[in-house]
């Protein structure tokens, strides 16, 4: 079945450590996104990528980094520079082109807790 | 800039009650509008969408109409069930300088048996 796979589902790290969240899709989508969700709040865009080897900062990119070496993969690294990294992280992708009604497909999320 | 505003929650209803969750948007041009649903501990799933003015999106008894004159896309359901308890997000997308979806803050719905 096609979809987006995020791993792990739960992740615990010590303060000051970098951590990388995995996101893989087999939907053949060009565009991929990372969002952060905090309790009781909406989704905030961290980074997005429209095509392989290219990505742009979203609204809250500070303290995060990404790479897009393959179409299927868009890993997110939460660095020690991110002041409040504990959150629920969602990866999404959308189909090729920019046609009307193009929806985003989401993974199941990774809950990161920094202690 | 583009933005989405939805009513604050939580919304608590009894089973079989009528549901309305308000959503208004700000955008230039003609965005596509969406409602997504998030069940506890999961990612978001598309519930319904509309791509042009006066379009009605519908799915699983939920519906929403794209109203350009009031820049609104309110979500409605005639009779809610306990299984509808979730967080609902209104969103818009349009292709300007990069294709992005902009989400509202989400509205949590609790349905009591």
PDB file of C-alpha atoms in Angstrom:
ATOM      1  CA  UNK A   1       0.000   0.000   0.000  1.00  0.00           C
ATOM      2  CA  UNK A   2       1.193   3.511  -0.785  1.00  0.00           C
ATOM      3  CA  UNK A   3       1.682   5.968   1.998  1.00  0.00           C
ATOM      4  CA  UNK A   4       3.980   7.964   4.200  1.00  0.00           C
ATOM      5  CA  UNK A   5       5.952   6.279   6.945  1.00  0.00           C
ATOM      6  CA  UNK A   6       7.370   8.185   9.859  1.00  0.00           C
ATOM      7  CA  UNK A   7       9.667   6.555  12.345  1.00  0.00           C
ATOM      8  CA  UNK A   8       9.939   6.141  15.186  1.00  0.00           C
ATOM      9  CA  UNK A   9       6.480   6.841  16.611  1.00  0.00           C
ATOM     10  CA  UNK A  10       7.945   7.878  19.973  1.00  0.00           C
ATOM     11  CA  UNK A  11      11.423   9.285  20.520  1.00  0.00           C
ATOM     12  CA  UNK A  12      13.180  10.347  23.697  1.00  0.00           C
ATOM     13  CA  UNK A  13      16.401  12.323  23.731  1.00  0.00           C
ATOM     14  CA  UNK A  14      18.519  14.140  26.236  1.00  0.00           C
ATOM     15  CA  UNK A  15      18.782  17.886  26.072  1.00  0.00           C
ATOM     16  CA  UNK A  16      21.640  19.055  23.869  1.00  0.00           C
ATOM     17  CA  UNK A  17      21.593  16.066  21.531  1.00  0.00           C
ATOM     18  CA  UNK A  18      20.739  16.251  17.860  1.00  0.00           C
ATOM     19  CA  UNK A  19      18.071  13.824  16.694  1.00  0.00           C
ATOM     20  CA  UNK A  20      16.878  12.847  13.209  1.00  0.00           C
ATOM     21  CA  UNK A  21      13.281  11.975  12.386  1.00  0.00           C
ATOM     22  CA  UNK A  22      12.659   9.763   9.401  1.00  0.00           C
ATOM     23  CA  UNK A  23      10.017  10.312   6.707  1.00  0.00           C
ATOM     24  CA  UNK A  24       9.651   8.021   3.696  1.00  0.00           C
ATOM     25  CA  UNK A  25       6.940   8.024   1.021  1.00  0.00           C
ATOM     26  CA  UNK A  26       6.181   5.661  -1.837  1.00  0.00           C
ATOM     27  CA  UNK A  27       3.479   7.804  -3.420  1.00  0.00           C
ATOM     28  CA  UNK A  28       5.811   9.278  -6.047  1.00  0.00           C
ATOM     29  CA  UNK A  29       5.072  12.762  -4.736  1.00  0.00           C
ATOM     30  CA  UNK A  30       7.411  15.611  -5.578  1.00  0.00           C
ATOM     31  CA  UNK A  31       6.597  17.865  -2.634  1.00  0.00           C
ATOM     32  CA  UNK A  32       7.244  16.996   1.003  1.00  0.00           C
ATOM     33  CA  UNK A  33       6.717  18.981   4.180  1.00  0.00           C
ATOM     34  CA  UNK A  34       7.519  18.954   7.880  1.00  0.00           C
ATOM     35  CA  UNK A  35       5.098  20.420  10.400  1.00  0.00           C
ATOM     36  CA  UNK A  36       5.299  20.837  14.142  1.00  0.00           C
ATOM     37  CA  UNK A  37       2.215  20.497  16.329  1.00  0.00           C
ATOM     38  CA  UNK A  38       2.115  21.612  19.955  1.00  0.00           C
ATOM     39  CA  UNK A  39      -0.709  20.703  22.361  1.00  0.00           C
ATOM     40  CA  UNK A  40      -3.902  22.574  21.554  1.00  0.00           C
ATOM     41  CA  UNK A  41      -2.299  24.346  18.625  1.00  0.00           C
ATOM     42  CA  UNK A  42      -2.409  24.078  14.886  1.00  0.00           C
ATOM     43  CA  UNK A  43       0.324  22.980  12.531  1.00  0.00           C
ATOM     44  CA  UNK A  44       3.330  25.168  11.893  1.00  0.00           C
ATOM     45  CA  UNK A  45       5.480  24.621   8.809  1.00  0.00           C
ATOM     46  CA  UNK A  46       9.158  23.926   9.500  1.00  0.00           C
ATOM     47  CA  UNK A  47      10.591  23.119   6.058  1.00  0.00           C
ATOM     48  CA  UNK A  48       9.277  22.061   2.690  1.00  0.00           C
ATOM     49  CA  UNK A  49      10.738  20.654  -0.482  1.00  0.00           C
ATOM     50  CA  UNK A  50       9.260  20.909  -3.954  1.00  0.00           C
ATOM     51  CA  UNK A  51      11.868  18.738  -5.666  1.00  0.00           C
ATOM     52  CA  UNK A  52      14.903  16.610  -4.959  1.00  0.00           C
ATOM     53  CA  UNK A  53      17.994  18.544  -3.794  1.00  0.00           C
ATOM     54  CA  UNK A  54      15.954  21.642  -3.072  1.00  0.00           C
ATOM     55  CA  UNK A  55      14.146  22.819   0.054  1.00  0.00           C
ATOM     56  CA  UNK A  56      12.896  26.038   1.634  1.00  0.00           C
ATOM     57  CA  UNK A  57      12.424  27.289   5.160  1.00  0.00           C
ATOM     58  CA  UNK A  58       8.945  27.461   6.540  1.00  0.00           C
ATOM     59  CA  UNK A  59       7.692  29.643   9.354  1.00  0.00           C
ATOM     60  CA  UNK A  60       9.725  28.093  12.200  1.00  0.00           C
ATOM     61  CA  UNK A  61      12.920  26.710  10.630  1.00  0.00           C
ATOM     62  CA  UNK A  62      15.341  27.875  13.321  1.00  0.00           C
ATOM     63  CA  UNK A  63      16.977  24.961  15.104  1.00  0.00           C
ATOM     64  CA  UNK A  64      16.012  22.454  12.411  1.00  0.00           C
ATOM     65  CA  UNK A  65      17.691  21.116   9.280  1.00  0.00           C
ATOM     66  CA  UNK A  66      16.579  18.879   6.416  1.00  0.00           C
ATOM     67  CA  UNK A  67      17.922  17.150   3.344  1.00  0.00           C
ATOM     68  CA  UNK A  68      16.250  15.863   0.188  1.00  0.00           C
ATOM     69  CA  UNK A  69      18.725  13.569  -1.538  1.00  0.00           C
ATOM     70  CA  UNK A  70      16.044  11.174  -2.762  1.00  0.00           C
ATOM     71  CA  UNK A  71      12.470  11.758  -3.880  1.00  0.00           C
ATOM     72  CA  UNK A  72      11.200   9.236  -1.348  1.00  0.00           C
ATOM     73  CA  UNK A  73      12.947  10.586   1.726  1.00  0.00           C
ATOM     74  CA  UNK A  74      12.866  13.869   3.640  1.00  0.00           C
ATOM     75  CA  UNK A  75      14.549  13.473   7.052  1.00  0.00           C
ATOM     76  CA  UNK A  76      14.324  16.205   9.666  1.00  0.00           C
ATOM     77  CA  UNK A  77      17.115  16.872  12.165  1.00  0.00           C
ATOM     78  CA  UNK A  78      16.220  18.616  15.381  1.00  0.00           C
ATOM     79  CA  UNK A  79      19.420  20.276  16.543  1.00  0.00           C
ATOM     80  CA  UNK A  80      20.515  21.362  19.990  1.00  0.00           C
ATOM     81  CA  UNK A  81      19.834  24.948  18.866  1.00  0.00           C
ATOM     82  CA  UNK A  82      16.084  24.307  18.945  1.00  0.00           C
ATOM     83  CA  UNK A  83      15.001  25.749  22.295  1.00  0.00           C
ATOM     84  CA  UNK A  84      11.751  23.822  22.779  1.00  0.00           C
ATOM     85  CA  UNK A  85      12.010  20.630  20.742  1.00  0.00           C
ATOM     86  CA  UNK A  86       9.399  18.572  22.607  1.00  0.00           C
ATOM     87  CA  UNK A  87       6.438  18.333  20.213  1.00  0.00           C
ATOM     88  CA  UNK A  88       4.535  16.138  17.766  1.00  0.00           C
ATOM     89  CA  UNK A  89       6.154  16.209  14.319  1.00  0.00           C
ATOM     90  CA  UNK A  90       4.184  15.490  11.165  1.00  0.00           C
ATOM     91  CA  UNK A  91       5.544  14.787   7.723  1.00  0.00           C
ATOM     92  CA  UNK A  92       3.385  15.254   4.644  1.00  0.00           C
ATOM     93  CA  UNK A  93       3.616  15.037   0.885  1.00  0.00           C
ATOM     94  CA  UNK A  94       1.541  16.234  -2.048  1.00  0.00           C
ATOM     95  CA  UNK A  95       1.223  15.037  -5.639  1.00  0.00           C
ATOM     96  CA  UNK A  96       3.090  16.474  -8.611  1.00  0.00           C
ATOM     97  CA  UNK A  97       2.070  19.840  -9.973  1.00  0.00           C
ATOM     98  CA  UNK A  98       0.083  22.590  -8.379  1.00  0.00           C
ATOM     99  CA  UNK A  99      -3.401  21.764  -9.526  1.00  0.00           C
ATOM    100  CA  UNK A 100      -6.463  22.891  -7.689  1.00  0.00           C
ATOM    101  CA  UNK A 101      -7.562  20.669  -4.870  1.00  0.00           C
ATOM    102  CA  UNK A 102      -4.180  19.073  -4.388  1.00  0.00           C
ATOM    103  CA  UNK A 103      -4.329  17.632  -0.922  1.00  0.00           C
ATOM    104  CA  UNK A 104      -1.573  16.813   1.528  1.00  0.00           C
ATOM    105  CA  UNK A 105      -1.049  13.227   2.677  1.00  0.00           C
ATOM    106  CA  UNK A 106       0.228  12.806   6.213  1.00  0.00           C
ATOM    107  CA  UNK A 107       2.289  10.276   8.101  1.00  0.00           C
ATOM    108  CA  UNK A 108       1.308   9.062  11.565  1.00  0.00           C
ATOM    109  CA  UNK A 109       3.651  11.466  13.297  1.00  0.00           C
ATOM    110  CA  UNK A 110       6.603  11.214  15.664  1.00  0.00           C
ATOM    111  CA  UNK A 111       6.261  12.381  19.236  1.00  0.00           C
ATOM    112  CA  UNK A 112       9.608  13.742  20.380  1.00  0.00           C
ATOM    113  CA  UNK A 113      10.265  14.241  24.071  1.00  0.00           C
ATOM    114  CA  UNK A 114      13.469  15.894  25.225  1.00  0.00           C
ATOM    115  CA  UNK A 115      14.392  15.338  28.840  1.00  0.00           C
TER     116      UNK A 115
ATOM    117  CA  UNK B   1      -0.786  37.035   3.631  1.00  0.00           C
ATOM    118  CA  UNK B   2      -2.846  33.885   3.544  1.00  0.00           C
ATOM    119  CA  UNK B   3      -4.439  32.723   6.783  1.00  0.00           C
ATOM    120  CA  UNK B   4      -7.185  30.534   8.208  1.00  0.00           C
ATOM    121  CA  UNK B   5      -9.260  31.254  11.315  1.00  0.00           C
ATOM    122  CA  UNK B   6     -11.491  28.659  12.925  1.00  0.00           C
ATOM    123  CA  UNK B   7     -13.671  28.701  15.985  1.00  0.00           C
ATOM    124  CA  UNK B   8     -12.010  27.839  19.231  1.00  0.00           C
ATOM    125  CA  UNK B   9     -12.828  24.612  20.954  1.00  0.00           C
ATOM    126  CA  UNK B  10     -13.407  22.381  22.536  1.00  0.00           C
ATOM    127  CA  UNK B  11     -16.888  21.774  21.230  1.00  0.00           C
ATOM    128  CA  UNK B  12     -18.887  19.282  23.283  1.00  0.00           C
ATOM    129  CA  UNK B  13     -22.058  17.759  21.849  1.00  0.00           C
ATOM    130  CA  UNK B  14     -24.391  14.904  22.632  1.00  0.00           C
ATOM    131  CA  UNK B  15     -24.736  12.084  20.138  1.00  0.00           C
ATOM    132  CA  UNK B  16     -27.091  12.919  17.236  1.00  0.00           C
ATOM    133  CA  UNK B  17     -26.696  16.678  17.748  1.00  0.00           C
ATOM    134  CA  UNK B  18     -26.068  19.059  14.850  1.00  0.00           C
ATOM    135  CA  UNK B  19     -22.486  20.197  14.356  1.00  0.00           C
ATOM    136  CA  UNK B  20     -21.141  23.432  12.947  1.00  0.00           C
ATOM    137  CA  UNK B  21     -17.475  24.410  13.075  1.00  0.00           C
ATOM    138  CA  UNK B  22     -16.826  27.852  11.629  1.00  0.00           C
ATOM    139  CA  UNK B  23     -13.898  28.594   9.346  1.00  0.00           C
ATOM    140  CA  UNK B  24     -12.975  31.805   7.552  1.00  0.00           C
ATOM    141  CA  UNK B  25      -9.964  32.499   5.414  1.00  0.00           C
ATOM    142  CA  UNK B  26      -7.881  35.317   4.005  1.00  0.00           C
ATOM    143  CA  UNK B  27      -6.233  34.772   0.651  1.00  0.00           C
ATOM    144  CA  UNK B  28      -5.665  36.505  -2.643  1.00  0.00           C
ATOM    145  CA  UNK B  29      -7.037  34.835  -5.710  1.00  0.00           C
ATOM    146  CA  UNK B  30      -8.855  31.529  -5.534  1.00  0.00           C
ATOM    147  CA  UNK B  31      -7.458  29.060  -3.033  1.00  0.00           C
ATOM    148  CA  UNK B  32      -8.565  25.471  -2.623  1.00  0.00           C
ATOM    149  CA  UNK B  33     -10.172  24.790   0.755  1.00  0.00           C
ATOM    150  CA  UNK B  34      -9.976  21.652   2.874  1.00  0.00           C
ATOM    151  CA  UNK B  35     -11.122  20.081   6.106  1.00  0.00           C
ATOM    152  CA  UNK B  36      -8.775  17.561   7.700  1.00  0.00           C
ATOM    153  CA  UNK B  37      -9.483  15.371  10.722  1.00  0.00           C
ATOM    154  CA  UNK B  38      -6.991  14.141  13.308  1.00  0.00           C
ATOM    155  CA  UNK B  39      -7.796  11.246  15.640  1.00  0.00           C
ATOM    156  CA  UNK B  40      -5.805  10.928  18.894  1.00  0.00           C
ATOM    157  CA  UNK B  41      -2.135  10.126  18.372  1.00  0.00           C
ATOM    158  CA  UNK B  42      -2.400  10.053  14.589  1.00  0.00           C
ATOM    159  CA  UNK B  43      -1.627  12.195  11.583  1.00  0.00           C
ATOM    160  CA  UNK B  44      -4.192  14.199   9.642  1.00  0.00           C
ATOM    161  CA  UNK B  45      -6.573  12.721   7.089  1.00  0.00           C
ATOM    162  CA  UNK B  46      -8.401  14.616   4.407  1.00  0.00           C
ATOM    163  CA  UNK B  47     -12.115  14.810   5.217  1.00  0.00           C
ATOM    164  CA  UNK B  48     -13.383  16.903   2.303  1.00  0.00           C
ATOM    165  CA  UNK B  49     -12.343  19.647  -0.078  1.00  0.00           C
ATOM    166  CA  UNK B  50     -13.660  22.293  -2.483  1.00  0.00           C
ATOM    167  CA  UNK B  51     -11.764  23.981  -5.281  1.00  0.00           C
ATOM    168  CA  UNK B  52     -13.976  26.838  -6.416  1.00  0.00           C
ATOM    169  CA  UNK B  53     -16.708  29.160  -5.222  1.00  0.00           C
ATOM    170  CA  UNK B  54     -20.063  27.527  -4.410  1.00  0.00           C
ATOM    171  CA  UNK B  55     -18.548  24.033  -4.531  1.00  0.00           C
ATOM    172  CA  UNK B  56     -19.777  21.747  -1.772  1.00  0.00           C
ATOM    173  CA  UNK B  57     -17.414  19.128  -0.414  1.00  0.00           C
ATOM    174  CA  UNK B  58     -18.933  16.167   1.393  1.00  0.00           C
ATOM    175  CA  UNK B  59     -17.809  12.932   3.009  1.00  0.00           C
ATOM    176  CA  UNK B  60     -19.047  10.620   5.792  1.00  0.00           C
ATOM    177  CA  UNK B  61     -22.049  12.873   6.469  1.00  0.00           C
ATOM    178  CA  UNK B  62     -19.899  16.006   6.787  1.00  0.00           C
ATOM    179  CA  UNK B  63     -20.236  18.850   4.325  1.00  0.00           C
ATOM    180  CA  UNK B  64     -18.864  22.334   3.725  1.00  0.00           C
ATOM    181  CA  UNK B  65     -19.598  24.943   1.059  1.00  0.00           C
ATOM    182  CA  UNK B  66     -16.987  27.299  -0.408  1.00  0.00           C
ATOM    183  CA  UNK B  67     -18.440  30.789   0.094  1.00  0.00           C
ATOM    184  CA  UNK B  68     -16.289  33.382  -1.606  1.00  0.00           C
ATOM    185  CA  UNK B  69     -18.522  36.313  -0.711  1.00  0.00           C
ATOM    186  CA  UNK B  70     -18.083  35.622   3.010  1.00  0.00           C
ATOM    187  CA  UNK B  71     -14.648  33.922   2.670  1.00  0.00           C
ATOM    188  CA  UNK B  72     -15.957  31.004   4.684  1.00  0.00           C
ATOM    189  CA  UNK B  73     -15.912  27.211   4.609  1.00  0.00           C
ATOM    190  CA  UNK B  74     -17.948  26.090   7.622  1.00  0.00           C
ATOM    191  CA  UNK B  75     -18.062  22.382   8.459  1.00  0.00           C
ATOM    192  CA  UNK B  76     -21.468  20.838   9.240  1.00  0.00           C
ATOM    193  CA  UNK B  77     -22.898  17.454  10.114  1.00  0.00           C
ATOM    194  CA  UNK B  78     -26.517  16.748  10.804  1.00  0.00           C
ATOM    195  CA  UNK B  79     -26.101  14.035  13.439  1.00  0.00           C
ATOM    196  CA  UNK B  80     -22.758  13.437  15.144  1.00  0.00           C
ATOM    197  CA  UNK B  81     -21.581  10.135  16.584  1.00  0.00           C
ATOM    198  CA  UNK B  82     -19.177   9.346  19.392  1.00  0.00           C
ATOM    199  CA  UNK B  83     -16.712   8.161  16.747  1.00  0.00           C
ATOM    200  CA  UNK B  84     -16.597  11.705  15.312  1.00  0.00           C
ATOM    201  CA  UNK B  85     -14.669  12.880  18.378  1.00  0.00           C
ATOM    202  CA  UNK B  86     -11.419  14.276  16.982  1.00  0.00           C
ATOM    203  CA  UNK B  87      -9.658  17.512  16.097  1.00  0.00           C
ATOM    204  CA  UNK B  88     -10.800  19.194  12.882  1.00  0.00           C
ATOM    205  CA  UNK B  89      -8.535  21.484  10.864  1.00  0.00           C
ATOM    206  CA  UNK B  90      -9.610  23.917   8.192  1.00  0.00           C
ATOM    207  CA  UNK B  91      -6.937  24.607   5.579  1.00  0.00           C
ATOM    208  CA  UNK B  92      -6.256  26.364   2.313  1.00  0.00           C
ATOM    209  CA  UNK B  93      -3.709  25.930  -0.411  1.00  0.00           C
ATOM    210  CA  UNK B  94      -2.656  27.852  -3.461  1.00  0.00           C
ATOM    211  CA  UNK B  95       0.384  27.770  -5.657  1.00  0.00           C
ATOM    212  CA  UNK B  96       2.191  31.033  -5.175  1.00  0.00           C
ATOM    213  CA  UNK B  97       5.929  30.972  -4.698  1.00  0.00           C
ATOM    214  CA  UNK B  98       5.833  27.372  -3.603  1.00  0.00           C
ATOM    215  CA  UNK B  99       2.949  25.071  -2.994  1.00  0.00           C
ATOM    216  CA  UNK B 100       2.025  25.097   0.689  1.00  0.00           C
ATOM    217  CA  UNK B 101      -0.991  24.253   2.771  1.00  0.00           C
ATOM    218  CA  UNK B 102      -1.935  26.704   5.528  1.00  0.00           C
ATOM    219  CA  UNK B 103      -3.833  25.302   8.494  1.00  0.00           C
ATOM    220  CA  UNK B 104      -6.129  26.787  11.065  1.00  0.00           C
ATOM    221  CA  UNK B 105      -5.492  26.152  14.760  1.00  0.00           C
ATOM    222  CA  UNK B 106      -7.845  23.185  14.902  1.00  0.00           C
ATOM    223  CA  UNK B 107     -11.110  22.628  16.779  1.00  0.00           C
ATOM    224  CA  UNK B 108     -11.438  19.717  19.169  1.00  0.00           C
ATOM    225  CA  UNK B 109     -14.823  17.976  19.137  1.00  0.00           C
ATOM    226  CA  UNK B 110     -16.068  15.763  21.961  1.00  0.00           C
ATOM    227  CA  UNK B 111     -19.238  13.771  21.385  1.00  0.00           C
ATOM    228  CA  UNK B 112     -20.940  12.250  24.437  1.00  0.00           C
ATOM    229  CA  UNK B 113     -23.050   9.113  24.278  1.00  0.00           C
TER     230      UNK B 113
END
